mmCIF file of C-alpha atoms in Angstrom:
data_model
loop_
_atom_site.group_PDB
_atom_site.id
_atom_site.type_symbol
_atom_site.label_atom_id
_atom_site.label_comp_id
_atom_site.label_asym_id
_atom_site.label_seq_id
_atom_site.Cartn_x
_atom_site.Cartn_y
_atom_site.Cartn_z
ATOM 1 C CA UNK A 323 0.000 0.000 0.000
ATOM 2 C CA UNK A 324 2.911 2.154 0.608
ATOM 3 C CA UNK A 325 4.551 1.700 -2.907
ATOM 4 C CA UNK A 326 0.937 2.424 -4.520
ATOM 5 C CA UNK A 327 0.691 5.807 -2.546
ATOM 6 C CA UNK A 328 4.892 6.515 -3.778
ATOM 7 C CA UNK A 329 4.245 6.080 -7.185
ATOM 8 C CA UNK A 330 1.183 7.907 -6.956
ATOM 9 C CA UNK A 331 3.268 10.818 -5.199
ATOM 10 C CA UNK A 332 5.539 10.620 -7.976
ATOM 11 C CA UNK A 333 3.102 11.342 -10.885
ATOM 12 C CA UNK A 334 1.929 15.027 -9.173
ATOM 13 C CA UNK A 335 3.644 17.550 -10.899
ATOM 14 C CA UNK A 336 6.044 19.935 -9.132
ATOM 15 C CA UNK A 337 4.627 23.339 -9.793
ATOM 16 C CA UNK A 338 1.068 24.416 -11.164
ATOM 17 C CA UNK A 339 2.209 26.842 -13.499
ATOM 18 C CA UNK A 340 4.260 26.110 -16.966
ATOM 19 C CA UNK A 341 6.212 28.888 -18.781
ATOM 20 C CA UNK A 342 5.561 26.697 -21.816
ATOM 21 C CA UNK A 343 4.154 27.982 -24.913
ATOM 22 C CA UNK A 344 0.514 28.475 -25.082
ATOM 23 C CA UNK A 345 -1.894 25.820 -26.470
ATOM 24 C CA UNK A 346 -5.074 26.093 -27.941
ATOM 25 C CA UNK A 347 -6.726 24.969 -25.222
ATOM 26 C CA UNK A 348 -5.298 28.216 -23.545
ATOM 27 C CA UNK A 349 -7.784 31.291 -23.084
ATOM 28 C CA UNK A 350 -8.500 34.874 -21.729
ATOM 29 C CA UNK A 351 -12.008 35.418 -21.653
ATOM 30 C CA UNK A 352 -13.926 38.579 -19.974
ATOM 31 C CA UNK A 353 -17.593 39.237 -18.770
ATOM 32 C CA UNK A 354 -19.277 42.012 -18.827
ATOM 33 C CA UNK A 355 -22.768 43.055 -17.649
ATOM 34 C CA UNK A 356 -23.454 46.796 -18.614
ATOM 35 C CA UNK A 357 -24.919 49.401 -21.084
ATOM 36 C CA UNK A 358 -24.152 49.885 -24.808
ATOM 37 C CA UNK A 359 -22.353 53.677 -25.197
ATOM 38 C CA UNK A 360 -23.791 53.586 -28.846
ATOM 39 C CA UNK A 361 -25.368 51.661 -31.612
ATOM 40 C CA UNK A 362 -23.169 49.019 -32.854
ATOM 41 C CA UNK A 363 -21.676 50.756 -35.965
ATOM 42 C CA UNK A 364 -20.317 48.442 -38.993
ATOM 43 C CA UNK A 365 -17.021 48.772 -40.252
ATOM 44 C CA UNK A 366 -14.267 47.855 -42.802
ATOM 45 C CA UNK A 367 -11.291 45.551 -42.193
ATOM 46 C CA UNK A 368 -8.100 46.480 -44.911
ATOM 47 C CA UNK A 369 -9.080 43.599 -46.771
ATOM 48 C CA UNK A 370 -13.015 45.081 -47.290
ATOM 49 C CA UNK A 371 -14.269 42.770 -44.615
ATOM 50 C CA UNK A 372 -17.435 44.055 -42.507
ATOM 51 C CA UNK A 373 -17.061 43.305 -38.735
ATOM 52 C CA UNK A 374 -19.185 45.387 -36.371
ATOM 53 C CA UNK A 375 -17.579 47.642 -32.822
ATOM 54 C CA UNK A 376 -19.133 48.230 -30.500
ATOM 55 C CA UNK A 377 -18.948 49.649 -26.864
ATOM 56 C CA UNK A 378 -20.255 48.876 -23.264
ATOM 57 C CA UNK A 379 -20.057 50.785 -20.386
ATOM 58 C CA UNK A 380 -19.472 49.161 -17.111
ATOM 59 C CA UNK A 381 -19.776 51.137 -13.666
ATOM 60 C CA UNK A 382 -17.776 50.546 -10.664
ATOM 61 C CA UNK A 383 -19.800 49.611 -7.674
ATOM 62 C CA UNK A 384 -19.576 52.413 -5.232
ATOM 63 C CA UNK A 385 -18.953 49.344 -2.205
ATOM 64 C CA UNK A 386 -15.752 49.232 -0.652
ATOM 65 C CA UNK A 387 -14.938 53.060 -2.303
ATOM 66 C CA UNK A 388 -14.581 55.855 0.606
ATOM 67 C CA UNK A 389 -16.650 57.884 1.985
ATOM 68 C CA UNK A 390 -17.882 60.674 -1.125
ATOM 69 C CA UNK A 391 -15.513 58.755 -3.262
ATOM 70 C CA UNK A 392 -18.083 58.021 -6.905
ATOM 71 C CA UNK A 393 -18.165 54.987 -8.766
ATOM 72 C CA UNK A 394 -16.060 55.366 -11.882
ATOM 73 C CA UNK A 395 -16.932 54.185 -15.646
ATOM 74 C CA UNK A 396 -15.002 51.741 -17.947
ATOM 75 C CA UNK A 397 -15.482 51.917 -21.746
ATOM 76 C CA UNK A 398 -15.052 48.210 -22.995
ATOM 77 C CA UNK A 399 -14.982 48.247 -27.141
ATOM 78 C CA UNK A 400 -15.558 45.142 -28.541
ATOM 79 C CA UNK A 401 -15.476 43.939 -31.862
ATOM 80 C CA UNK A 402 -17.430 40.955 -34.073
ATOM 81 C CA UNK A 403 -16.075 39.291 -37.154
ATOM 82 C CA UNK A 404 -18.504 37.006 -37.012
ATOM 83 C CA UNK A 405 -21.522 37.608 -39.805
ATOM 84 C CA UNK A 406 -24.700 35.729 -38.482
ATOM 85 C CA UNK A 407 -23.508 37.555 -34.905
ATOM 86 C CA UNK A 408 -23.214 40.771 -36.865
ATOM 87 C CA UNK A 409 -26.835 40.712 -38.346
ATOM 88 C CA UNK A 410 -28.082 40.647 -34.631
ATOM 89 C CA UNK A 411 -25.807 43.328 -32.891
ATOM 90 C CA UNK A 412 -26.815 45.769 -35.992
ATOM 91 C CA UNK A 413 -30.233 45.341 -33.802
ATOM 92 C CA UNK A 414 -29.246 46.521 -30.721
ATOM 93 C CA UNK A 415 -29.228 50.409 -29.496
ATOM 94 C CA UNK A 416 -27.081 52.644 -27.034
ATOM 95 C CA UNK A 417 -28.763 52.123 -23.589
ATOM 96 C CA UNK A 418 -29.235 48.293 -24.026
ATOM 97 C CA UNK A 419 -28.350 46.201 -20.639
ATOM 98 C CA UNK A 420 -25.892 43.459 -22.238
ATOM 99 C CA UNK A 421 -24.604 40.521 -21.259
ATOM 100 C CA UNK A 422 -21.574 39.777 -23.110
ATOM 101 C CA UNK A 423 -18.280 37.498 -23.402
ATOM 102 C CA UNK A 424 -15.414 38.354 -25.065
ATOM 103 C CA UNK A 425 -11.929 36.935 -25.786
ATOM 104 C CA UNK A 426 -9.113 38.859 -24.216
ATOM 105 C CA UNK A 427 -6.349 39.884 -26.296
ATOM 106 C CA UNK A 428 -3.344 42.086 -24.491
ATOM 107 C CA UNK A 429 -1.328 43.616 -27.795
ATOM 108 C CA UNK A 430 1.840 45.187 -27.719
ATOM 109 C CA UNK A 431 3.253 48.228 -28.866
ATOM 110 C CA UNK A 432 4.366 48.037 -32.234
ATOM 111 C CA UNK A 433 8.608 49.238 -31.330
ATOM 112 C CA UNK A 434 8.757 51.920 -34.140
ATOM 113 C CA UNK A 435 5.407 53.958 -33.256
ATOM 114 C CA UNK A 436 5.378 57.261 -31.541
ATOM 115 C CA UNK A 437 4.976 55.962 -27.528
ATOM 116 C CA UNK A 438 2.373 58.642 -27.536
ATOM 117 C CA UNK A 439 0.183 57.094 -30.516
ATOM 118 C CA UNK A 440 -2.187 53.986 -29.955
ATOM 119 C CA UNK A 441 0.263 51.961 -31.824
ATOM 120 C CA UNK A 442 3.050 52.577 -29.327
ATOM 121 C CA UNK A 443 0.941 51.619 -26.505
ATOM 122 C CA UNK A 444 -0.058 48.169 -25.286
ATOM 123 C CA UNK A 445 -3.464 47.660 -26.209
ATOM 124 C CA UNK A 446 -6.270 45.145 -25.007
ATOM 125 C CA UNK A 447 -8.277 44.121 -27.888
ATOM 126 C CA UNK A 448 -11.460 42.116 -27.094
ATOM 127 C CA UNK A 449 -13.096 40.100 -29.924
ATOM 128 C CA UNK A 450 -16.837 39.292 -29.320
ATOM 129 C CA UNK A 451 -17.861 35.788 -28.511
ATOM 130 C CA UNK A 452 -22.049 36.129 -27.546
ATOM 131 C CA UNK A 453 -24.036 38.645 -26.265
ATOM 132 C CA UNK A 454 -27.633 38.504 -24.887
ATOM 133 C CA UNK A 455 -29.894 41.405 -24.682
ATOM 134 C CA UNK A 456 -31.316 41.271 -20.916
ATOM 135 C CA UNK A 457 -33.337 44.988 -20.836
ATOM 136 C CA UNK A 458 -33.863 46.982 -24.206
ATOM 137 C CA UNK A 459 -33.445 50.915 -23.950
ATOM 138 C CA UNK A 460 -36.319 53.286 -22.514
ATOM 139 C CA UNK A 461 -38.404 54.954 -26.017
ATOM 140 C CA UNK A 462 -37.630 58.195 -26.410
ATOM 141 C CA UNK A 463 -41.105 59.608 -27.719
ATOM 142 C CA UNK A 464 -39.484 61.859 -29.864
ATOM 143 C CA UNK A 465 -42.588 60.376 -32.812
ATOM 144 C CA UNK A 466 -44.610 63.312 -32.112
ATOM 145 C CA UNK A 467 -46.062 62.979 -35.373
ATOM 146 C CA UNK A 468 -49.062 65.730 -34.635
ATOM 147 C CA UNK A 469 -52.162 65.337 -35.724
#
């Protein structure tokens, strides 16, 4: 019984974390519950491919902040590549309450920008996975078609 629990011993690897390359199985993905800043707006890759952006506010919770200290705003953009996805985010409009998942890309500065420029700065790109609608925006009742 001894020898079984040895050999058993043996086969546990000696740290949790690799420095090995990554695999596919590997992935950064982020959540996000929160408002759409604008409509999703359609766009053109260099190669004249449409993918949509678009943007979702999340708010800080003001728990845990000091006293008089207010919750703060993070801008999230997001973009879709993906053309059945595409046809239903063209749908949605700024104010929507999203759910939505997104792969988490952390890009770094390209060595010959300007450090000041976006390209000289690390970037986090996030490339849309799903997104459900959970509340649709208040109506504006700006129709005042008069009579």
């Amino acid at each position: 019984m001894l020898s079984l629990s040895a050999r058993a011993a043996r086969r546990v690897p000696l740290r949790a974390f690799s420095t090995s390359a990554s695999r596919s199985a590997d992935m950064a993905k982020l959540s996000l519950i929160g408002r759409l800043g604008r409509d999703p707006e359609v766009r053109l890759t260099k190669s004249n491919k449409e993918y949509i952006s678009y943007t979702i506010a999340t708010e800080n919770s003001s728990l845990g902040l000091p006293e008089g200290a207010q919750p703060t705003t993070t801008w999230h953009y997001i973009f879709s590549f993906s053309p059945s996805s595409n046809n239903y985010l063209r749908t949605l409009r700024k104010g929507s309450l999203v759910y939505a998942e997104a792969n988490f890309e952390l890009r770094q500065p390209d060595p010959s920008a300007d450090p000041d420029s976006p390209e000289g700065q690390k970037q986090i790109f996030l490339r849309h996975e799903t997104l459900r609608l959970l509340r649709a925006p208040k109506r504006e009742d700006n129709d005042n078609d008069a009579e």
